[in-house]
C-alpha cells in the first residue's frame, strides 16, 4: 500500500553508500542523543576541550578532547596517540558504555563486525571552525574502520579520494548522523567546511563530532 502519510512520521534511520567501504547511517544516533551529550559534558569536565597546535605551529580552529585508552593529540612534535592528557597528565576519561556500544553496532551494520575502538576523539566546532582536507593515518592498522557521530549544528563534509587533489563530494552531516568508513576508502581525504552560525536545540551554536578508532 502506498504510504500517503510517510512525511508525517518521525524520521527513520536511512542508509547511503558514500564510496566503497563508506556508509552514512542518517539519524542512527538519535535514540541516545541525550546520553551522548551527557557523556561529552562529563568527559570535557575532566579533560577540557582545547585548541591544539599543528606541527607547523598553527592553532586548530576545532577544539578537541578524547576518551578511551588512547587519545589523538597534535603539537609541535607531531600527530600521535597518547594515553595521558598532555594538559593534565592524567589518563583520558573512560569511554562510556553507550559510546562504545553505539560505535560497535553502527560498525557492524555497515559491514565491520568485531570493531572494538580504543580511542574516541571528540571535536567541537563553533561557527567559523573548519577541518582542512586530511587523511586519518595515525592508527596502527588500516584494516579497522572509523566510526563518526555528528551532533548539534549541521556541517558540510567533503569526501575525496586517495590523493589530496582528487575531486571531492559533499554531504551534509546532521545531528544524529553516523558515518562508518573503512575498506577501500579508509585512507580517503576528507574535511569539514567552515561551520555556519546556527542554533541547535540540543547544543546551541556548536557541532560535536565523535570519531571512534582502533589506535593500537
Ligand atoms: C568531522 N571528521 O566530521 C571530522 N575522520 O568533524 C573526520 O575527520 C573523520 O568523520 C575520519 C573518519 C570519519 C570522520
Ligand atoms: Fe578525519
XYZ file of C-alpha atoms and ligand atoms in Angstrom:
231
model
C 0.000 0.000 0.000
C 1.238 3.491 -0.739
C 2.057 5.382 2.386
C 0.388 8.758 1.893
C 1.497 9.968 5.296
C 5.146 8.935 5.144
C 6.311 12.509 5.502
C 4.369 12.912 8.753
C 6.064 10.055 10.549
C 9.025 10.646 12.768
C 12.161 10.391 10.695
C 13.793 6.993 10.472
C 17.387 5.991 10.031
C 18.394 5.554 6.413
C 21.442 4.140 4.743
C 23.539 5.577 1.921
C 26.808 4.275 0.461
C 29.221 7.203 0.051
C 32.004 5.181 -1.566
C 33.245 1.618 -1.472
C 33.556 0.818 2.231
C 31.896 4.037 3.453
C 28.305 4.151 4.694
C 26.189 7.041 6.002
C 23.547 5.958 8.555
C 21.354 9.025 8.843
C 19.847 9.728 12.291
C 21.229 6.467 13.648
C 22.378 8.087 16.928
C 19.115 9.935 17.667
C 17.704 7.468 20.172
C 20.660 8.049 22.527
C 21.322 11.727 21.738
C 20.928 12.887 25.350
C 23.182 10.151 26.713
C 25.853 11.013 24.171
C 25.683 14.720 25.002
C 25.793 13.967 28.754
C 28.880 11.868 28.082
C 30.540 14.714 26.186
C 29.822 17.081 29.094
C 31.251 14.702 31.684
C 34.346 13.958 29.631
C 35.039 17.631 28.941
C 34.734 18.404 32.649
C 37.773 16.176 33.328
C 39.573 16.640 30.011
C 38.605 20.126 28.781
C 38.256 20.997 25.101
C 41.399 22.709 23.840
C 42.668 24.025 20.508
C 45.810 22.045 19.768
C 48.821 23.202 17.761
C 49.664 21.667 14.408
C 53.256 20.522 13.868
C 53.654 23.721 11.823
C 52.728 25.822 14.866
C 49.192 26.899 13.915
C 46.309 26.703 16.361
C 43.483 24.457 15.092
C 40.072 26.132 14.827
C 38.401 22.965 16.145
C 38.644 22.321 19.897
C 39.358 18.704 20.876
C 39.330 16.241 23.724
C 39.334 12.433 23.953
C 38.042 9.474 25.879
C 39.165 5.869 25.908
C 42.562 4.259 26.405
C 44.265 6.356 23.734
C 43.714 9.967 22.722
C 44.719 11.698 19.492
C 46.899 14.743 20.045
C 48.937 17.171 17.968
C 51.641 19.646 18.947
C 54.976 20.914 17.578
C 56.321 17.352 17.854
C 53.677 15.915 15.511
C 50.460 13.910 15.447
C 50.146 10.813 17.644
C 48.021 8.835 20.078
C 48.915 9.008 23.738
C 47.375 7.596 26.895
C 47.648 10.726 29.048
C 46.080 14.116 28.501
C 49.029 16.446 27.896
C 47.146 19.279 29.666
C 46.588 17.418 32.924
C 48.982 14.468 32.796
C 46.014 12.226 33.687
C 44.702 9.275 31.670
C 41.872 10.226 29.320
C 38.370 9.623 30.775
C 36.966 6.144 30.166
C 34.895 5.595 27.051
C 31.252 5.496 28.222
C 29.465 2.194 27.510
C 26.811 3.980 25.454
C 29.532 5.436 23.178
C 31.242 2.073 22.677
C 28.018 0.131 22.134
C 26.682 2.539 19.525
C 30.009 2.659 17.668
C 30.269 -1.132 17.603
C 26.654 -1.557 16.471
C 26.995 1.036 13.712
C 30.225 -0.574 12.504
C 28.535 -3.975 12.378
C 25.566 -2.544 10.456
C 27.997 -1.098 7.938
C 29.685 -4.468 7.485
C 32.536 -4.193 10.006
C 31.693 -6.897 12.533
C 34.058 -7.080 15.506
C 35.202 -3.431 15.540
C 36.430 -2.604 19.043
C 37.535 1.032 19.448
C 40.205 2.021 21.969
C 40.076 5.750 21.191
C 37.361 8.365 20.764
C 38.362 11.823 19.541
C 35.751 14.464 20.301
C 35.779 17.559 18.084
C 33.894 20.742 18.947
C 33.196 23.191 16.116
C 31.967 26.711 16.768
C 30.830 28.900 13.860
C 33.921 29.703 11.771
C 35.726 26.455 12.659
C 36.773 24.090 9.881
C 38.863 20.998 9.256
C 41.009 21.051 6.136
C 41.368 18.008 3.892
C 43.315 15.255 5.641
C 43.789 11.505 5.854
C 43.423 9.608 9.135
C 46.638 7.642 9.169
C 47.960 7.703 12.721
C 46.310 4.379 13.583
C 48.305 1.181 13.575
C 46.135 -0.990 11.335
C 44.080 0.446 8.473
C 42.004 -2.749 8.364
C 39.880 -1.209 11.117
C 37.172 1.279 10.123
C 36.471 4.661 11.735
C 33.011 5.453 13.098
C 31.986 9.129 13.131
C 28.962 10.505 15.005
C 27.722 14.058 14.392
C 25.733 16.025 16.986
C 24.344 19.553 17.012
C 24.691 22.014 14.143
C 24.908 20.590 10.613
C 28.161 20.726 8.673
C 29.238 20.090 5.099
C 31.552 17.111 4.932
C 33.944 16.768 1.979
C 34.893 13.314 0.902
C 37.533 12.835 -1.787
C 39.904 10.074 -2.809
C 43.344 8.693 -2.104
C 45.064 11.816 -3.456
C 44.614 15.279 -1.982
C 43.865 16.585 -5.463
C 41.087 14.048 -6.191
C 37.629 15.540 -6.710
C 35.519 15.769 -3.531
C 31.859 15.037 -2.984
C 29.949 16.993 -0.358
C 27.467 15.643 2.165
C 25.518 17.464 4.829
C 26.064 15.750 8.185
C 23.280 16.497 10.636
C 22.504 15.819 14.286
C 22.438 12.071 14.876
C 24.110 11.029 11.623
C 26.779 8.307 11.721
C 29.397 7.687 9.031
C 31.308 4.426 9.089
C 34.222 4.047 6.794
C 36.971 1.639 6.114
C 37.951 -0.803 3.432
C 38.778 0.756 0.078
C 38.052 4.304 1.325
C 39.804 4.088 4.708
C 42.562 6.473 3.608
C 40.438 8.826 1.507
C 40.986 12.543 2.036
C 38.160 14.297 3.855
C 37.401 17.570 5.618
C 34.699 19.813 7.036
C 33.778 23.210 5.554
C 33.571 26.290 7.774
C 30.709 25.871 10.247
C 27.883 28.337 9.743
C 26.113 30.214 12.517
C 23.091 28.437 13.881
C 21.198 27.405 16.970
C 20.554 23.740 17.608
C 18.006 22.854 20.306
C 20.376 20.330 21.905
C 23.765 22.042 21.587
C 23.206 25.744 20.921
C 25.752 27.112 18.467
C 28.121 24.161 18.279
C 28.686 20.959 16.384
C 30.295 17.938 18.014
C 31.847 15.080 16.102
C 32.899 11.879 17.833
C 35.286 9.627 15.916
C 35.947 6.133 17.183
C 39.167 4.469 16.176
C 41.273 1.479 16.941
C 44.575 3.255 17.512
C 46.725 0.272 18.559
C 34.285 15.826 11.473
N 35.693 14.036 10.900
O 33.310 15.254 10.964
C 35.676 15.397 11.171
N 37.798 11.306 10.072
O 34.158 16.769 12.208
C 36.785 13.386 10.488
O 37.847 13.927 10.304
C 36.668 11.967 10.247
O 34.325 11.971 10.351
C 37.767 10.004 9.822
C 36.600 9.307 9.756
C 35.425 9.955 9.954
C 35.445 11.321 10.198
Fe 39.448 12.558 9.847
